[in-house]
Coordinates of C-alpha atoms and ligand atoms in Angstrom, one line a residue:
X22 CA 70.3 -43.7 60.6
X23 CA 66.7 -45.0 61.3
X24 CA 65.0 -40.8 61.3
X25 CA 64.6 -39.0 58.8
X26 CA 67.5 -36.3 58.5
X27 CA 66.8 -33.0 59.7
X28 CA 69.2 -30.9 57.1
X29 CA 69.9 -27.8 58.5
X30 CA 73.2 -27.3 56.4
X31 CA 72.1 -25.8 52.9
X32 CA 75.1 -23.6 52.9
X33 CA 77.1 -26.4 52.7
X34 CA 74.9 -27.8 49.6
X35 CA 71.3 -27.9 48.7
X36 CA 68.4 -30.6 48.2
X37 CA 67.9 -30.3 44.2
X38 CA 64.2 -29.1 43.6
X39 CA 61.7 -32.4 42.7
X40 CA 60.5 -29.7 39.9
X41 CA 64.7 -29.4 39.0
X42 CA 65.1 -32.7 38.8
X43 CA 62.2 -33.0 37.0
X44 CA 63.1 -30.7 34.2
X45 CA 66.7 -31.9 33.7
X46 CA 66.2 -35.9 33.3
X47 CA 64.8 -35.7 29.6
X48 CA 68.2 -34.4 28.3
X49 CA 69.9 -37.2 29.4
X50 CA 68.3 -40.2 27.5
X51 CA 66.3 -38.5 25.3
X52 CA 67.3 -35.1 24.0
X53 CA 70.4 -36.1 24.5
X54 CA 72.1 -34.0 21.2
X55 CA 75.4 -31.8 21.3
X56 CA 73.6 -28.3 21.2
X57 CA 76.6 -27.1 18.8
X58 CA 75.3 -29.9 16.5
X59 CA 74.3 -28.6 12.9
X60 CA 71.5 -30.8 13.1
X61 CA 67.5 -30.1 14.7
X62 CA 67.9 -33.1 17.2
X63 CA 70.8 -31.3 18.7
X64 CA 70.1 -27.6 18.3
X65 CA 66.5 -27.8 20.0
X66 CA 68.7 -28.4 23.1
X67 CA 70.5 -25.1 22.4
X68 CA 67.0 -23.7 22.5
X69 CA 66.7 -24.9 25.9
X70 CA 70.3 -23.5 27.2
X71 CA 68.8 -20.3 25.8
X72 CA 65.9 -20.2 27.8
X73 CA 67.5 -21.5 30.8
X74 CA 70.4 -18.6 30.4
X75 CA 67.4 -15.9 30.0
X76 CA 65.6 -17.0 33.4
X77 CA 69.3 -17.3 35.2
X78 CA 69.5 -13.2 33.5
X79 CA 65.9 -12.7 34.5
X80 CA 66.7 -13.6 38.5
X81 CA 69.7 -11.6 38.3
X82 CA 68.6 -8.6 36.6
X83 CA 71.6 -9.2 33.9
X84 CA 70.6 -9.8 29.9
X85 CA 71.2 -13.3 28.5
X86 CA 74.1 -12.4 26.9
X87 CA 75.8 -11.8 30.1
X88 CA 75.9 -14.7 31.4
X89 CA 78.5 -17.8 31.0
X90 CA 78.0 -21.7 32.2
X91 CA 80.7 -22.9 34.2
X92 CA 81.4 -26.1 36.0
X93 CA 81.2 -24.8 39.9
X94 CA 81.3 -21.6 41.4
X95 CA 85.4 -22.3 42.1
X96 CA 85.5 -22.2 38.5
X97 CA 83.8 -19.2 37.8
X98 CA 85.9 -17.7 40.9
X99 CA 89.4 -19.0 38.9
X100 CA 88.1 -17.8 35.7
X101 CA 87.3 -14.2 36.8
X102 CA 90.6 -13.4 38.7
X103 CA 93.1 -14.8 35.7
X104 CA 91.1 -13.1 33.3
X105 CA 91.8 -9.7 34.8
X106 CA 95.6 -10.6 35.2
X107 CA 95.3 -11.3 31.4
X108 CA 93.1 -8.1 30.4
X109 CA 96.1 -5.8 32.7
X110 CA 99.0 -7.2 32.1
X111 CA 100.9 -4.4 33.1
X112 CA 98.9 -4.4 36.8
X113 CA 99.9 -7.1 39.5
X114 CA 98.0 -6.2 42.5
X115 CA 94.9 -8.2 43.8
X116 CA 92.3 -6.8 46.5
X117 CA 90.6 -9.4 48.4
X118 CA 89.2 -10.0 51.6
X119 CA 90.6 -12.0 54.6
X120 CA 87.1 -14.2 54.6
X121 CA 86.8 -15.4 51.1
X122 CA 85.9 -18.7 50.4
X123 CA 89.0 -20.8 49.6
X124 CA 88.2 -20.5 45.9
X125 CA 89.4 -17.2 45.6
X126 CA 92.1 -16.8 48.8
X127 CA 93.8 -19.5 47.7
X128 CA 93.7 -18.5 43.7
X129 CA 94.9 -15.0 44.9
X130 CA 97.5 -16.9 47.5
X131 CA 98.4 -19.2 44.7
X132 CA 98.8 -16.2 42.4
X133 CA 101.6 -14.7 45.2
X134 CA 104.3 -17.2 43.8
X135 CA 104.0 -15.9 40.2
X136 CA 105.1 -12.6 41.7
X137 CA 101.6 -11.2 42.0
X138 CA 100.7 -8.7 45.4
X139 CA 97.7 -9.8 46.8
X140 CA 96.1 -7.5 49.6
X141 CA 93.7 -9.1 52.1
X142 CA 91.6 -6.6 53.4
X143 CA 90.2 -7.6 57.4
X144 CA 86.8 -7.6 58.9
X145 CA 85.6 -6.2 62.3
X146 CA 84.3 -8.3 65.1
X147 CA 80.6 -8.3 63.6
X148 CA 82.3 -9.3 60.1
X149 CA 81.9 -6.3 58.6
X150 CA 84.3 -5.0 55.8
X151 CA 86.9 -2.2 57.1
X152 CA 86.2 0.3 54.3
X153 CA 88.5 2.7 55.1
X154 CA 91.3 -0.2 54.5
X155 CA 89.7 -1.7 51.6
X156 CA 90.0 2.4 50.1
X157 CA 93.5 2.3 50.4
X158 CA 94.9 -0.9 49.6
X159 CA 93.3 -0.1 45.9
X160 CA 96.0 1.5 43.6
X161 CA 96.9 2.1 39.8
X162 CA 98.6 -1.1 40.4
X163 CA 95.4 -3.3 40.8
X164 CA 93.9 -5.5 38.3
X165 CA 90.9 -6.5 40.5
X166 CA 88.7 -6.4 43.4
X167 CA 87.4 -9.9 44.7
X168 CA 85.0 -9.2 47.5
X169 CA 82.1 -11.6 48.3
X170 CA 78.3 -11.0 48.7
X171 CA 77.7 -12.8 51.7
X172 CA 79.9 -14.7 54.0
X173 CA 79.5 -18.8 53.2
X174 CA 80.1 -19.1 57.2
X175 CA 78.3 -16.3 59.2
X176 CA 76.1 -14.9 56.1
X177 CA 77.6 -11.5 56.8
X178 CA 76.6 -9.3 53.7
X179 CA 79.3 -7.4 51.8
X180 CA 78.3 -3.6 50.5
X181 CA 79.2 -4.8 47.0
X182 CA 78.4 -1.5 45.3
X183 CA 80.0 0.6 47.2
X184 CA 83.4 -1.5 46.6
X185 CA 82.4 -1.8 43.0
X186 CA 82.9 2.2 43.3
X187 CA 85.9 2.0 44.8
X188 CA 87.4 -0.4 42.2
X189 CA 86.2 1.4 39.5
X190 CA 87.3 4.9 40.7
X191 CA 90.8 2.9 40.3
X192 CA 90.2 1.4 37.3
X193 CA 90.4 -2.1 38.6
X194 CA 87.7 -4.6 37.7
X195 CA 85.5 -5.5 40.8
X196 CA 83.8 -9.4 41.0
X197 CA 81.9 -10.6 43.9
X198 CA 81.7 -13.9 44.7
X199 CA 77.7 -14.6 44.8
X200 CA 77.5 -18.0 45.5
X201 CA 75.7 -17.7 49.2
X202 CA 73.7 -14.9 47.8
X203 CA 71.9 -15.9 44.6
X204 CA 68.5 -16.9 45.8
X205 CA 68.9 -15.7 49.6
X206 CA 68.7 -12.0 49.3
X207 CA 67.8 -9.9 45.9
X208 CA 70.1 -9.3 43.2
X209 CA 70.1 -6.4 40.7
X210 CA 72.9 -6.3 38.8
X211 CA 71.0 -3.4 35.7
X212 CA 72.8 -0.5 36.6
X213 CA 75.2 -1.5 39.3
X214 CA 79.3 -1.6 39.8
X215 CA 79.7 -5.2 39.3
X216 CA 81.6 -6.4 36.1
X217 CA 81.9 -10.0 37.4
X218 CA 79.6 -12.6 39.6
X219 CA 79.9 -16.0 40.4
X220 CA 77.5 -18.4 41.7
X221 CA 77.1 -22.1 41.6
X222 CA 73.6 -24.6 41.2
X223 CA 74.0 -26.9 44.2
X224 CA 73.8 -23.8 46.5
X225 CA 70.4 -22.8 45.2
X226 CA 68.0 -26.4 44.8
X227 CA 70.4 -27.5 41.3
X228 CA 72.4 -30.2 41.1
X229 CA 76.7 -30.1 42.2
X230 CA 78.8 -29.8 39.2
X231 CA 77.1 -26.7 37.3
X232 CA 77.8 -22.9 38.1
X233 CA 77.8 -19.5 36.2
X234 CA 79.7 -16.3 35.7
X235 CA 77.8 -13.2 34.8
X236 CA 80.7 -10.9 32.8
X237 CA 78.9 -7.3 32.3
X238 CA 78.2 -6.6 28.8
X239 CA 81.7 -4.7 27.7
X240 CA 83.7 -6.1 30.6
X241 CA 87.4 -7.3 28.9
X242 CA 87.4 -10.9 29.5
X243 CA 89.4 -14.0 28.8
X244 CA 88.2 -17.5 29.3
X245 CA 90.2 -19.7 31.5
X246 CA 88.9 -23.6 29.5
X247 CA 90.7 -23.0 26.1
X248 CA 89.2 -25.0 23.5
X249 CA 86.1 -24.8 21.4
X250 CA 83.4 -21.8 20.5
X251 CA 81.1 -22.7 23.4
X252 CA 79.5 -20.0 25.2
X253 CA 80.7 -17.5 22.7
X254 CA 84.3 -18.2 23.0
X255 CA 84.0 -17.9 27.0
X256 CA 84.2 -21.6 28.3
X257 CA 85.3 -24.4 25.7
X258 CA 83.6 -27.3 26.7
X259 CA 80.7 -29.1 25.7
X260 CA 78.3 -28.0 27.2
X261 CA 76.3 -29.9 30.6
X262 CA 72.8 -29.2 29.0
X263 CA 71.1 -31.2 31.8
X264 CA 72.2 -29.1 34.5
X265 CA 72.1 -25.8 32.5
X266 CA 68.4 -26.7 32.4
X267 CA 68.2 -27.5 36.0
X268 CA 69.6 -24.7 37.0
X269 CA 67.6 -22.2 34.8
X270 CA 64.8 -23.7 36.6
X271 CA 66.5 -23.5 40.1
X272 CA 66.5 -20.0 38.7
X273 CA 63.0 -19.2 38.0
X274 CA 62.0 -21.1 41.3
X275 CA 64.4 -19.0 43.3
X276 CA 63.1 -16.0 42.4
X277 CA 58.9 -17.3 43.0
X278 CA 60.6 -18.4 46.6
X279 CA 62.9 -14.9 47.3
X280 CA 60.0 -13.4 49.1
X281 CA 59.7 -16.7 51.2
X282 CA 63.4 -16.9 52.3
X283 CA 63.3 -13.0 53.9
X284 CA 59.9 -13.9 55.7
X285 CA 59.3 -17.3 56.8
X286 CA 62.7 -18.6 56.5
X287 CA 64.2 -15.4 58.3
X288 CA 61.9 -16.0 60.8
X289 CA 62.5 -19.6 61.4
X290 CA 66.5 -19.0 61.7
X291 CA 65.3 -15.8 64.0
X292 CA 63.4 -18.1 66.3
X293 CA 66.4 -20.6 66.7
X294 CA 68.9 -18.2 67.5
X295 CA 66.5 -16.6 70.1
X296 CA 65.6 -19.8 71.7
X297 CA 69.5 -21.1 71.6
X298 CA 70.6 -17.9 73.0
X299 CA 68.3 -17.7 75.7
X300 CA 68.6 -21.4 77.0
X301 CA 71.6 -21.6 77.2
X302 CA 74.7 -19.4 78.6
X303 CA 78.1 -18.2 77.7
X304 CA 76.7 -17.7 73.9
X305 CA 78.1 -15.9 70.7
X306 CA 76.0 -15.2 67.5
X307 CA 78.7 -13.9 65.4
X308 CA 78.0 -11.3 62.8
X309 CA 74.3 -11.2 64.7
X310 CA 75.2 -7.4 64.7
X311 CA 75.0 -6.8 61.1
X312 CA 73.3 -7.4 58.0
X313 CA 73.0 -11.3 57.2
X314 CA 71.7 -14.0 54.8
X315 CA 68.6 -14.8 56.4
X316 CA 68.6 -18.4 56.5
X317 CA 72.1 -18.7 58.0
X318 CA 73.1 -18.7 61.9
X319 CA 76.7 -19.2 63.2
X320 CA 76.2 -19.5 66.8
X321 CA 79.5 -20.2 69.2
X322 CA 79.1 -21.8 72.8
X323 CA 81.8 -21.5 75.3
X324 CA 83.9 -24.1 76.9
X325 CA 82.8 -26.8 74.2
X326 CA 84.3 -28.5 70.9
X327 CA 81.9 -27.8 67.9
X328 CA 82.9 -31.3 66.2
X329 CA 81.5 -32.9 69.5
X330 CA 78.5 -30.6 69.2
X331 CA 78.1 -31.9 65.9
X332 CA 78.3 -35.5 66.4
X333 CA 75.8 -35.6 69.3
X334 CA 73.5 -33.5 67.0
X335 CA 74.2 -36.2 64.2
X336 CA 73.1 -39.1 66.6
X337 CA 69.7 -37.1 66.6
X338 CA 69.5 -37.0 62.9
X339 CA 70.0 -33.4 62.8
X340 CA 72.7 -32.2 59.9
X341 CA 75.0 -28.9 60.6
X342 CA 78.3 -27.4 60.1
X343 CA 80.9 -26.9 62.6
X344 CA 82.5 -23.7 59.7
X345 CA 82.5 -24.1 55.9
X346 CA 82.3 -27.5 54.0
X347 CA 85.6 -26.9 53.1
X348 CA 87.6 -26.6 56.5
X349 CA 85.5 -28.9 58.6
X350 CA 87.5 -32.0 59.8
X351 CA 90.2 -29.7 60.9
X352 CA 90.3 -28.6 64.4
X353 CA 91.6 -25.2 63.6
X354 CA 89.3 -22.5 64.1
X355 CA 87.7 -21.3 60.3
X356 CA 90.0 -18.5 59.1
X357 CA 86.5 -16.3 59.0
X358 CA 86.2 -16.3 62.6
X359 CA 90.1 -15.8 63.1
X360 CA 89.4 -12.6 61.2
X361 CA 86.7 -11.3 62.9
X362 CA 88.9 -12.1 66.1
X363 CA 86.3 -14.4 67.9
X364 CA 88.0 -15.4 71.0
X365 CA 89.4 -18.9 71.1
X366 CA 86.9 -21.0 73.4
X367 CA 84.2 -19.5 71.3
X368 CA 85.7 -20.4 68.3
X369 CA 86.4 -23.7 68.7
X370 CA 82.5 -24.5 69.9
X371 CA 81.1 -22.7 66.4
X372 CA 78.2 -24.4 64.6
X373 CA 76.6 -23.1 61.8
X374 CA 73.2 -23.8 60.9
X375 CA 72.4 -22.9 56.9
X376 CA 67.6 -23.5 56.7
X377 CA 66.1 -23.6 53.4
X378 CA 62.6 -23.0 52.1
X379 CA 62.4 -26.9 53.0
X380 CA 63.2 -26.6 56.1
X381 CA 59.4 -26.7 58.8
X382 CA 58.8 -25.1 62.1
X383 CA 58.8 -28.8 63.7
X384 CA 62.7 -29.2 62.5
X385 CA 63.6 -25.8 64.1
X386 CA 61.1 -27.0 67.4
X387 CA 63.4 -30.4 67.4
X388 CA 66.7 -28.3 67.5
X389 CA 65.7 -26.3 70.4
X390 CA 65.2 -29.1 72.2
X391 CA 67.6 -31.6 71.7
X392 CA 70.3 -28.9 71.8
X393 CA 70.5 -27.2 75.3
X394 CA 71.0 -30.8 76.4
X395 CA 73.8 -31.6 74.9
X396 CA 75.6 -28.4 75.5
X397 CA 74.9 -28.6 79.0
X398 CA 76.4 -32.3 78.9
X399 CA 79.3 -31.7 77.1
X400 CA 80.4 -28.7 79.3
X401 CA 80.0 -31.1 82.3
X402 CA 82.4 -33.3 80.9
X403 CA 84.7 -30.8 79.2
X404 CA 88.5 -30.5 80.8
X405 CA 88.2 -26.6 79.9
X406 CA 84.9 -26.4 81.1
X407 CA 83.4 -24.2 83.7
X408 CA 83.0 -26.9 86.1
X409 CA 86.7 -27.8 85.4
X410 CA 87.2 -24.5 86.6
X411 CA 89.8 -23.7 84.0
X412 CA 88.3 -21.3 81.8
X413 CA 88.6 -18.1 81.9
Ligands
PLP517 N1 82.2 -19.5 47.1 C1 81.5 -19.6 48.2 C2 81.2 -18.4 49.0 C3 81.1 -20.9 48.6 O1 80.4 -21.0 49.8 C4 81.4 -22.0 47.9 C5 81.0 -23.4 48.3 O2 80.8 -23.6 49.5 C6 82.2 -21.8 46.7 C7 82.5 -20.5 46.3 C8 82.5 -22.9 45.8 O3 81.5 -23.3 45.0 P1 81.5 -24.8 44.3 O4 81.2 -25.8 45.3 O5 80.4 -24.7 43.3 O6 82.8 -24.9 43.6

């Protein structure tokens, strides 16, 4: 590719932060000590896990002590689940939601063979969590409530605390899956219903490969990486003391950058979806009805394939999604927009795009352009297209 990429998939992963980067490459070559080590050269790093734990607390409201490094945000999603199966023994119900990420439906579906019940509550057409449902699939029986912030596909937001209520009027645990949400949209956790939260680095300017678990001070808990004393007995492991750091950093810079994301950002993503929508026909922005993440928009045109859609946009240097990371390059509609019943020749023609604080009014400008075109080509040449006359 001879242009410059125009990356418009940051729910997908991130660019890490010059400043991240920055801050993370002394620990490998230089201060490059075990922070469990007895001696200064290795404990000053521990110093520096400290701080970066306090400004991952500070963003999320939570006290140092609250929070545990992981590996990824599918760990911290594994962790959380099995520990409440551990902590209840006696309960063997799971409440979830049909739209997870794969990371916890596929835990929970994983869980089903060891003779656990696993209820997956559904979403309306805008995305939105059926309530009503979600009240009464939780009994005495359940052990947790697994429902995430924001949707990794349409950035739908989830009413977390009032499900936290609901769990906890049951005496289930309640975790939400943050990993969308950290950095898009505040988070507050002093005082709420959550007892478990996972996010991950590479989602918010950190590197891949380094995520966390906030566990609410009191919350029964049992780690899931058996082994050493790291992390006070939560997650054995020596610890990644490079990323930590980059990721306390990622911290403090996503909270300077919060206000940015729900102004200019919002309005970037705004200003797409009105342009797209206007130029061009037989549209779908789905969960445009609701509350979202403001940098994401999952937009659905009629009559084409979105891996087509994608392609032509890739041969203009422009980078999106055609549904999660995780189930593009199959053809099968994403299981989110199953749920939310989006009709098939939608469906199949979905493309998300996920902006960042990095991403400029000229990008957005460019993808207004060069996209009307090649809808308007691909439907021409479409056998289910309009001019094929075999849509409905
Ligand atoms: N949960 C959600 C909502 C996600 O979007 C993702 C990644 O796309 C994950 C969990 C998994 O995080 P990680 O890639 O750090 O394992």
């Amino acid at each position: 590719m001879t242009k410059p990429a125009i990356y418009l998939d940051n729910n997908a992963t991130t660019k890490v932060d010059e400043a991240v980067c920055a801050e993370m490459l002394p620990y490998f070559c230089e201060f490059y000590g075990n922070p469990s080590s007895m001696h200064s050269f290795g404990g000053q790093v521990q110093r520096w896990v400290d701080q970066a734990r306090k400004s991952l607390a500070d963003l999320l409201g939570a006290l140092p002590e609250e929070i545990v490094f992981t590996s990824c945000g599918t760990e911290s999603n594994n962790t959380v689940i099995r520990s409440a199966l551990e902590v209840f023994p006696k309960r063997r119900h799971i409440v979830t939601t049909k739209v997870e990420h794969p990371a916890v439906l596929n835990t929970c579906r994983n869980l089903t063979r060891r003779g656990y019940r696993v209820t997956e509550v559904g979403v309306d057409g805008e995305g939105r969590l059926d309530l009503g449902e979600l009240r009464s699939a939780i009994d005495d029986d359940t052990a947790i409530v697994s429902v995430m912030s924001a949707n990794n596909e349409t950035g739908v937001v989830f009413p977390v605390e009032e499900v936290a209520a609901q769990a906890r009027e049951k005496g289930a645990l309640f975790h939400t899956d943050a990993v969308q949400a950290v950095g898009k949209i505040p988070i507050d956790l002093s005082g709420s219903g959550v007892d478990m939260l996972s996010l991950s680095g590479h989602k918010l300017h950190a590197p891949k490969g380094i995520g966390a678990l906030y566990v609410r001070r009191g919350t029964p808990f049992r780690p899931f990486l058996i082994g050493g004393h790291q992390e006070k007995n939560r997650r054995a492991g020596t610890e990644n003391a490079a990323s930590i750091i980059a990721l306390g950093k990622a911290a403090e810079l996503a909270g300077e950058h919060i206000g940015e994301e729900n102004t200019r950002v919002r309005e970037l993503r705004d200003r797409l979806q009105r342009e797209l929508t206007s130029r061009i026909s037989h549209t779908r922005v789905n969960g445009g009805g609701t509350e979202r993440l403001p940098n994401t928009l999952s937009i659905s045109f009629e009559y084409v394939e979105g891996e087509s859609i994608l392609l032509l946009l890739d041969e203009k240097g422009i980078c999106a999604s055609s549904g999660s990371a995780c189930t593009s390059g199959s053809l099968e509609p994403s299981h989110v927009l199953r749920a939310m019943g989006v009709p098939f020749t939608y469906a199949h023609g979905t493309i998300r795009f996920s902006l960042s604080r990095f991403t400029t009014s000229d990008e957005i400008d460019l993808v207004i352009r060069e996209l009307p075109p090649i809808i308007e080509r691909l439907r021409r040449i479409s056998p289910f297209g309009r001019e094929g006359g075999e849509a409905a």
